[in-house]
Amino acid sequence: MRRILITLATAVLLSLSVLASAQNVSREEIRGLDEQIQDVKKDVIGLTSELNRLEEKLLFPSNTQAAFFISLAGAASSDDFSLESVEVKLGDQVVAHHLYTYREIEALQQGGVQRIHTANVQTGTHPLVVSYFGKSKSGKEYRGSASYSVEKAVGPKFVEIQIAGTQSAIHFKDW
Amino acid sequence: MFPRLACAIAGVTLSALTSLHSLSVQAKAPVDPGALHTDALQDLFFGEALFNAYQDNYVDAIIGLDTELKQHRLLDDPERDPFRVHFGQAEFAVGDLELSYRMHREAGRAMQQVLQGNVAQPIKNEAAYRLAKIHYQKQQFANALHALELIQGRVPERVRPQEQFLRARVYMQLGRFEEAVALLEDLKGEKSLQGFVEYNLGIALLRAGETEKGVLVLDGLGRNAGSGTAAQALQDKTNLLLGNQLMKAEEFDRARKYFERVQLSGPFSDQALLGAGWVEANAGRFDRALVPWRMLKQRRATDAAVHEAMLAVPYAYGKLDVHSTAAVNYGEALDLFGEQVDVLTRSITSIREGKLLEALRRKEARQVKNWVVELRKLPGAPETHYLLDLMASNDYQEFLRNYQDLNDLYERNRDWLQSLDAFEDIIALRRNYYEPILPGLDVAFRQVDARIKMRLEQRARLAARIDNLLVNRRPELLAKSDETEARLMLAQIREILAYNPSLSSEETEDRIARLEGILNFRLSREFDDRLTTAYKNLQELDGVIAVLQETYQRYVRTRQAATHSYEGYSDQITSLRAGLNRAQRRIDQLMARQGSMLEQLAIHELDQRRAQLESYQIKARFALADSYDRANELQERREDERKVEEYREQADQLQQAEPAVNPDGELLPTDNPPELEAPAPEAIQDAADGEGAGDA
């Protein structure tokens, strides 16, 4: 019995030093591996960047590209509003319907901008209809819907859809 | 008793001290909010990168910003790009994101470039701060201090508190506690670092030898660290630290109140209950020590504190001379240890079979809170409760994230390889569609092109003529077709008359002259109006020509796009595919190495815990036997005492009653029987001698 608690105490110490001793043995190996992982990350990021550009060039050439972005109007002051879903209709077709996760809502509230849809459209005028649904902290529901005419010229077209949640309004901005 | 207790307490307090060193590291400052924030967004793609970054989707954020930065640098006229407003911020943001994505070398290089570049001192200061942060995270504290020393003047206001806090933590790591205390004293009241400053200040004071001041600071934090789960956890951690610190200083009464402050449902409650028990046990109040220990005993069977309590409870019962209950509790402890040894053995087998890595690769597991704990619910997955402490360590977390990053990259690359196949299919389809029709289209295009060119030349001629009319007034050039025809007819008549004068007469001459006069008068009178109309018509023609030219350009672009949609990709795709395959092979190897490291560490941890439990089992068996012996001994002693008492009672009764006589009239003895009297040492010696003599 006398040794039981002595063993307990030493065991506590042992358990704490497990990771330290296990790591100290192969510290150099850990560092080498970490550096190799960083290298491969760098290479893959470079490759992905090139692949993204290739994809855009192949699938969305600049003469037909139209991209639509969602942002919250007055993002910093819109903590009270939580965006639940957005639907985008281009021409007669629903091209995007997005349900937001908690992290996406936070990202929008902090000023992030979400690319909700990229399309290929001909030059000319295209009707755009956007509708959204959201809630306030108190649970009050807000809905809004608005139309816009997208004038597509020869170059790429970018449209920002700003959602002013509690005002049940949507603002459009051509970039 | 005391040596045992002292050892146990030393164990607890030393464990607190061991962790004390790393506490300043664990209590990290919140992420610098100023690095990415922007009040006025001027570029949608920068906003998209922020959207990814705020969701910790670092790869997409880095790729997005990298692409924008590259494009911006390639522009002939970057001033016209809205991204210019965010350019400087984006360069920092990439470094920050690379840091978050554990690409310390890249982030470090980016900051070094800024430091060596021709930029303003405030920007250099910010870069130096971020470089120091990188070194700190890599536990290169001397380098971190060196980077901080590059700061001259003030750093930008938005990162100033973080810079001071980082500097203080670097000083702490380098053992310069007085300087850390001075900096942290200045930072008190900084809202963004609420709680963290006080915690580190308290530790710095303790380590600097100013124990009472340190206790005072930590006492304040332990009373109220703020609201919210994180603040509450910090408060509990502080109280636990203080309790252990004071127990080490043998101030048991003071230590008790800090253990009592720790929430019973928090993550530090087990250690606090254990500590609270030892405080009482040290004071000899084993009955009171049993209260927290028995509570702790009912908790999660995988916790080290619970295992310790399983032995501490019977130990306390033993001290209270309740050996039978102690024996029962040792029995329970043995059962639990046996079960847990089996669990650990199964977990080790499961890890060796690759189940841990398989579970770590599952993305859905990471979507839930406490996913590490949730892993154990997966079929065949190891018992992760035993790995929580290991998994909470900075290094293991880094390994884990690296492994998951590699897995994500592997899956991304695999998707890209599939996309490349799809791209090639698309290109083949486009080639098959366009190649047969393009020659015919080109012929038609050349005809249209020639016609358009001709019309453009005609328009140019008309425009030149109208311009000429402004300088050189010639009304006949604006004649209508009937008027031109009339003029030609009159000229023809004059020619006929000149050729055949016999046909001419005065009347004819007058008539021709009058007709010419009328015609010239009309042309002359209407010249200005017609010129205006001609201008207007030219403008209308310009409109038509603009449409024609737009159509022409559209056709040209579409024609180019058609060609570009399938030509010139094969080399790029081949090169990208080779790059992806190379990367996949490397990722595969690195994942295997990182995974093996994760497995080794986990198995090592479980092995240690199993060895610990097996050691507990041995001790518990001995203690159980000891308790039985003591319980039996006690029971026998009590039985003897009971018998003695009974005999005494009988003797007393006999003394008080009539002296009994035997049938021969002899008195019965009233004194104690010889076996109940303690023999005198001499008597024992005599008896021994007598026995010896008898034997002899």
mmCIF file of C-alpha atoms in Angstrom, chain B residues 73 87-89 91-92 110-128 150 152:
data_model
loop_
_atom_site.group_PDB
_atom_site.id
_atom_site.type_symbol
_atom_site.label_atom_id
_atom_site.label_comp_id
_atom_site.label_asym_id
_atom_site.label_seq_id
_atom_site.Cartn_x
_atom_site.Cartn_y
_atom_site.Cartn_z
ATOM 1 C CA ARG B 73 1.655 42.635 -60.995
ATOM 2 C CA PHE B 87 -2.750 45.237 -52.832
ATOM 3 C CA GLY B 88 -0.632 45.875 -49.725
ATOM 4 C CA GLN B 89 -3.173 44.298 -47.431
ATOM 5 C CA GLU B 91 0.346 40.708 -49.516
ATOM 6 C CA PHE B 92 0.135 40.600 -45.720
ATOM 7 C CA ALA B 110 6.974 36.821 -47.690
ATOM 8 C CA MET B 111 7.677 38.832 -44.546
ATOM 9 C CA GLN B 112 11.431 38.857 -45.180
ATOM 10 C CA GLN B 113 10.764 40.254 -48.654
ATOM 11 C CA VAL B 114 8.720 43.055 -47.151
ATOM 12 C CA LEU B 115 11.454 43.741 -44.610
ATOM 13 C CA GLN B 116 14.118 43.949 -47.310
ATOM 14 C CA GLY B 117 11.951 45.933 -49.699
ATOM 15 C CA ASN B 118 11.800 49.652 -50.148
ATOM 16 C CA VAL B 119 8.703 50.223 -48.056
ATOM 17 C CA ALA B 120 7.693 52.565 -45.264
ATOM 18 C CA GLN B 121 8.846 51.780 -41.713
ATOM 19 C CA PRO B 122 5.317 51.124 -40.358
ATOM 20 C CA ILE B 123 4.868 48.401 -42.993
ATOM 21 C CA LYS B 124 8.294 46.948 -42.106
ATOM 22 C CA ASN B 125 7.285 46.997 -38.449
ATOM 23 C CA GLU B 126 4.148 45.066 -39.186
ATOM 24 C CA ALA B 127 6.126 42.559 -41.255
ATOM 25 C CA ALA B 128 8.633 42.149 -38.416
ATOM 26 C CA LEU B 150 13.767 44.952 -36.004
ATOM 27 C CA GLN B 152 11.641 50.738 -34.999
#
